Coordinates of N, CA and C in Angstrom, one line a residue:
X30 N -7.4 -1.5 14.8 CA -7.2 -2.4 14.7 C -5.2 -1.6 14.2
X31 N -5.5 -0.5 13.3 CA -4.3 0.7 13.9 C -4.0 0.9 14.7
X32 N -4.6 1.2 15.4 CA -4.0 1.7 16.8 C -3.3 0.0 17.6
X33 N -3.6 -0.8 17.4 CA -2.9 -2.3 18.0 C -1.6 -1.9 16.9
X34 N -1.8 -2.0 15.7 CA -0.2 -2.3 15.5 C 0.7 -1.0 16.0
X35 N 0.3 0.4 16.0 CA 0.9 1.5 16.0 C 1.4 1.0 17.5
X36 N 0.9 0.7 18.0 CA 0.8 0.4 19.3 C 2.1 -0.6 19.7
X37 N 2.9 -1.3 19.2 CA 3.7 -2.1 19.2 C 5.0 -1.4 17.6
X38 N 4.6 -0.9 17.5 CA 5.7 -0.8 16.6 C 6.0 1.0 17.3
X39 N 5.4 1.5 17.7 CA 5.9 2.8 18.0 C 6.9 2.3 19.4
X40 N 7.4 1.2 19.9 CA 8.5 0.6 21.4 C 10.0 0.4 19.9
X41 N 9.4 0.6 18.9 CA 10.6 0.3 18.2 C 11.6 1.2 17.0
X42 N 10.4 2.2 16.9 CA 10.7 2.8 15.7 C 10.2 4.1 16.1
X43 N 10.3 5.0 15.2 CA 9.7 6.7 16.1 C 8.5 6.2 14.9
X44 N 6.8 6.9 15.5 CA 5.6 5.7 14.7 C 4.6 6.9 15.0
X45 N 3.8 7.0 13.8 CA 3.1 8.4 13.6 C 1.9 7.3 13.1
X46 N 1.0 7.8 13.5 CA -0.7 7.1 13.4 C -1.5 8.3 12.7
X47 N -1.9 8.5 11.7 CA -3.0 9.3 11.5 C -3.6 8.4 10.6
X48 N -5.4 9.4 10.5 CA -6.0 8.9 9.5 C -6.1 9.0 8.6
X49 N -6.4 8.8 7.2 CA -7.0 9.0 6.0 C -6.8 9.7 5.5
X50 N -7.7 10.8 6.4 CA -8.1 11.8 6.1 C -7.1 13.0 6.5
X51 N -6.4 12.5 7.5 CA -5.2 13.9 7.8 C -3.9 13.5 7.2
X52 N -3.7 11.9 7.0 CA -2.4 12.1 5.9 C -2.6 12.6 4.6
X53 N -1.3 12.9 3.9 CA -1.2 13.5 3.2 C 0.8 12.9 2.5
X54 N 0.8 13.9 1.4 CA 2.3 13.5 0.7 C 3.7 13.3 1.6
X55 N 2.9 14.4 2.6 CA 4.7 14.9 2.9 C 4.7 13.7 4.2
X56 N 3.9 13.4 4.9 CA 3.2 12.0 5.8 C 4.3 10.4 4.8
X57 N 4.1 10.6 3.1 CA 4.5 9.4 3.4 C 6.0 9.7 3.0
X58 N 6.0 11.6 2.4 CA 8.4 11.8 2.3 C 8.8 11.4 3.3
X59 N 8.1 11.6 4.4 CA 9.1 11.8 5.5 C 9.1 10.3 6.6
X60 N 8.3 9.4 6.3 CA 8.4 7.8 6.6 C 9.8 6.9 5.5
X61 N 10.0 6.0 6.7 CA 10.5 5.1 6.4 C 10.5 3.7 5.9
X62 N 9.0 3.6 6.0 CA 8.0 2.1 5.7 C 7.1 2.5 6.0
X63 N 6.0 1.4 5.9 CA 4.5 2.1 6.5 C 3.2 0.6 6.5
X64 N 3.0 1.3 7.1 CA 1.6 0.1 7.2 C 0.0 1.0 6.8
X65 N -0.6 0.6 5.9 CA -1.9 0.7 5.5 C -2.4 -0.1 6.4
X66 N -4.0 0.5 6.1 CA -4.8 -0.1 7.7 C -6.5 0.7 6.9
X67 N -7.0 -0.5 6.0 CA -8.0 0.6 5.6 C -9.5 -0.8 6.5
X68 N -10.6 0.2 6.1 CA -12.1 -1.0 6.1 C -11.8 -1.2 4.2
X69 N -12.7 -2.5 4.0 CA -13.5 -3.0 2.6 C -14.4 -2.3 2.7
X70 N -15.0 -1.7 1.8 CA -16.4 -1.0 1.7 C -17.1 -1.4 0.2
X71 N -18.3 -2.1 0.3 CA -18.6 -2.7 -1.0 C -17.7 -3.4 -2.0
X72 N -16.6 -3.8 -1.2 CA -16.0 -4.9 -2.3 C -15.0 -4.1 -2.9
X73 N -14.6 -2.9 -2.0 CA -12.9 -1.5 -2.1 C -12.6 -1.3 -1.0
X74 N -11.8 -0.1 -1.5 CA -10.7 0.2 -0.4 C -11.8 1.2 0.2
X75 N -12.0 1.9 1.3 CA -13.0 2.6 1.5 C -12.3 4.3 0.7
X76 N -13.6 4.9 1.0 CA -13.4 6.3 0.2 C -12.8 6.8 0.5
X77 N -12.4 6.8 2.0 CA -11.7 8.1 2.3 C -9.9 7.5 2.1
X78 N -9.5 6.8 2.2 CA -8.2 6.0 1.5 C -8.0 6.0 0.3
X79 N -9.0 5.8 -0.5 CA -8.6 6.1 -1.9 C -8.1 7.5 -2.1
X80 N -8.8 8.6 -1.2 CA -8.8 10.2 -1.4 C -7.5 10.1 -0.9
X81 N -7.2 9.5 -0.1 CA -5.8 9.7 0.3 C -4.7 9.2 -0.6
X82 N -5.0 8.3 -1.6 CA -4.0 7.9 -2.9 C -3.9 8.9 -3.6
X83 N -5.2 9.2 -4.1 CA -5.3 10.5 -5.4 C -4.9 10.9 -4.7
X84 N -4.8 12.4 -3.4 CA -4.1 12.9 -3.3 C -2.5 12.8 -3.6
X85 N -2.2 11.7 -2.7 CA -0.7 11.1 -2.5 C 0.2 10.9 -3.5
X86 N -0.6 10.3 -4.8 CA -0.1 9.3 -5.1 C 1.3 10.2 -6.5
X87 N 0.8 11.4 -6.7 CA 1.7 11.8 -8.0 C 2.7 12.6 -6.9
X88 N 2.5 13.7 -6.4 CA 3.5 13.9 -5.5 C 4.5 13.5 -4.6
X89 N 4.3 11.8 -4.5 CA 5.5 11.1 -4.3 C 6.1 10.3 -5.3
X90 N 5.4 10.1 -6.5 CA 5.8 9.4 -7.4 C 7.2 9.4 -7.7
X91 N 8.0 8.2 -7.4 CA 9.7 8.2 -7.3 C 10.3 9.0 -6.6
X92 N 9.9 8.8 -5.4 CA 10.4 9.3 -4.0 C 10.4 8.5 -2.9
X93 N 9.9 7.8 -3.3 CA 9.7 6.4 -2.1 C 9.8 5.1 -2.3
X94 N 10.4 5.6 -3.9 CA 10.7 3.7 -4.0 C 11.8 3.2 -3.2
X95 N 10.9 2.0 -3.0 CA 11.7 0.6 -2.2 C 11.1 0.6 -0.5
X96 N 10.7 1.7 -0.5 CA 10.1 1.6 0.8 C 9.2 0.5 1.5
X97 N 10.1 0.0 2.7 CA 8.7 -1.0 2.8 C 7.3 -0.8 3.0
X98 N 6.4 -1.9 2.7 CA 4.6 -1.3 3.5 C 4.3 -2.9 3.5
X99 N 3.4 -3.0 4.2 CA 2.7 -4.4 4.7 C 0.7 -3.3 5.1
X100 N -0.3 -3.9 5.1 CA -1.0 -4.1 5.0 C -2.4 -4.5 5.9
X101 N -3.4 -3.9 6.0 CA -4.0 -4.6 6.6 C -5.6 -4.2 6.8
X102 N -6.3 -5.0 6.4 CA -8.0 -5.0 6.2 C -9.1 -5.2 6.8
X103 N -9.7 -4.5 7.1 CA -11.5 -5.2 7.7 C -12.4 -4.7 7.2
X104 N -13.2 -6.4 7.1 CA -13.7 -6.9 5.4 C -15.0 -7.7 5.8
X105 N -16.2 -7.1 5.6 CA -17.6 -8.5 6.3 C -17.0 -9.4 5.9
X106 N -16.4 -10.2 5.1 CA -16.7 -11.3 4.1 C -15.3 -11.3 3.8
X107 N -14.9 -10.6 2.9 CA -13.2 -10.9 2.3 C -12.2 -9.9 2.1
X108 N -12.4 -8.9 1.8 CA -11.1 -8.4 1.7 C -10.2 -8.6 0.9
X109 N -10.2 -9.2 -0.4 CA -9.2 -9.6 -0.6 C -9.1 -8.5 -2.6
X110 N -10.3 -7.6 -2.6 CA -10.2 -7.0 -3.5 C -9.7 -5.7 -2.8
X111 N -9.6 -4.9 -1.7 CA -9.3 -4.1 -1.4 C -8.0 -4.2 -0.9
X112 N -7.5 -5.4 -0.4 CA -6.0 -5.1 -0.4 C -5.7 -5.4 -2.1
X113 N -6.0 -5.7 -2.8 CA -5.3 -5.6 -4.3 C -4.9 -4.4 -4.7
X114 N -6.4 -3.7 -4.5 CA -6.4 -2.0 -4.6 C -4.9 -1.4 -4.6
X115 N -5.1 -1.9 -3.1 CA -3.9 -1.2 -2.6 C -2.2 -1.9 -2.7
X116 N -2.6 -3.0 -3.1 CA -1.1 -3.4 -3.5 C -0.8 -2.9 -5.3
X117 N -2.1 -2.7 -5.9 CA -1.3 -2.3 -7.3 C -0.9 -1.3 -7.1
X118 N -1.6 0.2 -6.1 CA -1.2 1.3 -5.8 C 0.7 1.0 -5.4
X119 N 0.8 0.3 -4.2 CA 1.9 0.4 -4.0 C 2.7 -0.6 -5.0
X120 N 2.3 -1.4 -5.4 CA 3.2 -1.9 -6.9 C 3.6 0.6 -8.0
X121 N 2.7 0.8 -8.0 CA 3.2 2.1 -8.8 C 4.1 2.6 -8.2
X122 N 4.2 2.8 -6.7 CA 5.0 3.6 -6.3 C 6.1 2.6 -6.2
X123 N 6.4 1.3 -6.3 CA 7.7 0.8 -6.6 C 7.8 0.6 -5.0
X124 N 7.1 0.3 -4.0 CA 7.1 -0.1 -2.3 C 7.3 -1.3 -2.9
X125 N 7.9 -1.5 -1.9 CA 8.5 -3.4 -0.9 C 7.4 -4.3 -0.2
X126 N 6.8 -5.1 -0.5 CA 5.9 -5.4 0.2 C 6.8 -6.8 1.3
X127 N 6.0 -6.9 2.4 CA 7.4 -7.3 3.3 C 6.2 -8.2 3.9
X128 N 4.8 -8.5 3.0 CA 4.2 -9.6 4.4 C 2.8 -9.5 3.2
X129 N 2.0 -10.7 3.2 CA 1.1 -10.1 2.4 C 0.1 -10.1 3.2
X130 N -1.0 -9.3 2.9 CA -2.7 -8.6 3.7 C -2.4 -9.2 4.7
X131 N -2.7 -8.8 5.7 CA -3.2 -9.1 6.9 C -5.0 -8.9 7.0
X132 N -6.0 -9.9 6.7 CA -7.2 -9.4 6.4 C -7.8 -10.2 7.5
X133 N -8.5 -9.0 8.3 CA -9.6 -9.6 9.3 C -10.8 -9.3 9.2
X134 N -11.9 -10.9 9.0 CA -13.3 -10.4 8.5 C -14.0 -10.2 9.6
X135 N -15.2 -9.6 9.3 CA -16.3 -9.5 10.9 C -17.3 -10.4 10.4
X136 N -17.6 -10.9 9.1 CA -18.5 -11.5 8.9 C -19.7 -10.9 9.1
X137 N -19.5 -9.1 9.0 CA -20.9 -8.7 8.9 C -21.9 -8.8 7.9
X138 N -22.8 -9.2 7.4 CA -23.6 -9.4 6.7 C -25.2 -8.6 5.8
X139 N -25.4 -8.4 7.2 CA -27.1 -7.5 6.9 C -26.8 -6.2 7.2
X140 N -27.5 -5.7 7.0 CA -27.2 -4.1 6.9 C -27.2 -3.1 8.3
X141 N -27.7 -4.2 9.2 CA -27.7 -4.0 10.9 C -26.3 -4.4 11.5
X142 N -25.8 -5.3 10.9 CA -24.0 -5.8 11.7 C -23.6 -4.8 10.5
X143 N -24.0 -4.5 9.4 CA -22.8 -3.8 8.6 C -22.5 -2.7 9.3
X144 N -23.6 -1.8 9.3 CA -23.5 -0.5 10.4 C -23.4 -0.3 11.7
X145 N -23.3 -1.6 12.0 CA -22.6 -1.8 13.6 C -21.3 -1.0 14.0
X146 N -20.9 -0.3 14.6 CA -20.0 -0.8 15.5 C -19.0 -1.9 15.8
X147 N -17.8 -1.8 15.4 CA -17.2 -3.2 15.5 C -16.1 -3.3 16.0
X148 N -16.2 -4.6 16.4 CA -14.9 -5.0 17.8 C -14.1 -6.0 17.8
X149 N -13.5 -5.5 17.3 CA -11.8 -6.7 16.7 C -12.1 -7.5 18.2
X150 N -12.0 -8.9 17.8 CA -11.2 -9.9 19.0 C -9.8 -10.0 19.4
X151 N -9.6 -9.9 20.6 CA -8.4 -9.7 21.6 C -7.5 -10.9 19.8
X152 N -7.9 -12.1 19.7 CA -6.8 -13.5 19.0 C -6.3 -12.2 18.1
X153 N -7.4 -11.8 17.4 CA -6.6 -10.6 16.0 C -6.4 -9.7 16.1
X154 N -6.9 -8.7 17.4 CA -6.5 -7.8 17.3 C -4.4 -8.1 17.5
X155 N -3.8 -9.1 18.4 CA -3.0 -9.7 18.5 C -2.1 -9.6 17.4
X156 N -2.6 -10.1 16.3 CA -2.2 -10.2 15.2 C -1.7 -9.4 14.5
X157 N -2.1 -7.8 14.8 CA -2.0 -6.3 14.5 C -1.2 -5.6 15.0
X158 N -0.7 -6.3 16.5 CA 0.3 -5.5 17.3 C 1.8 -7.1 16.9
X159 N 1.7 -8.0 16.8 CA 2.8 -8.7 15.8 C 3.0 -8.1 14.4
X160 N 2.2 -7.5 13.7 CA 2.7 -7.4 12.5 C 2.9 -5.5 13.0
X161 N 3.0 -5.3 13.9 CA 3.5 -3.6 14.5 C 5.3 -4.0 14.9
X162 N 5.0 -4.6 15.4 CA 6.1 -5.0 16.4 C 6.9 -5.4 14.8
X163 N 7.1 -6.3 14.3 CA 7.8 -6.8 13.3 C 8.5 -5.8 12.4
X164 N 6.8 -5.3 11.6 CA 7.7 -3.9 11.1 C 8.1 -3.1 11.5
X165 N 8.3 -2.5 12.6 CA 9.2 -1.7 13.4 C 10.4 -2.2 14.2
X166 N 10.5 -3.5 14.0 CA 11.9 -4.2 14.6 C 12.6 -4.0 13.7
X167 N 12.0 -4.7 12.6 CA 12.4 -4.5 11.0 C 13.2 -3.1 10.6
X168 N 12.4 -2.2 11.0 CA 13.0 -1.1 10.7 C 14.0 -0.4 11.2
X169 N 14.0 -0.5 12.7 CA 14.9 -0.2 13.7 C 16.3 -0.7 13.4
X170 N 15.9 -2.3 12.9 CA 17.6 -3.1 12.8 C 18.2 -2.6 11.5
X171 N 17.2 -2.1 10.3 CA 17.8 -1.6 9.0 C 17.6 -3.0 7.9
X172 N 16.9 -4.1 8.5 CA 16.5 -5.1 7.8 C 16.2 -4.5 6.6
X173 N 15.2 -3.8 6.1 CA 15.0 -3.2 4.9 C 15.7 -2.0 4.6

């Protein structure tokens, strides 16, 4: 999902794709906008994404206010709680939500399905590409 959004956003603006483990406060400070993408695990954002927020929250507080953001969540059945968690963190940073969360559900409910590698259908990846293109174009035009 992140790679799909990245592939179209970088056609519009300089774009960096990093995993939550690789990213940090300096990346947030350097960027003009964000697309946060995370899986939902046990009705919460994934641990590595939470770690990224924990490491980054206070160092950037008061320095990124008003920056636009969107988010994508990959979930087994719901994704709403993970989206709420990221939205709450973004609210604390005073970021500007520029579209509702894009939640892609895999409907994995059994342990074998949950643990298996996922493949996102093309029509859902197209939604991710559309999100990347829209955010990238809006940033390049100075809409935000």
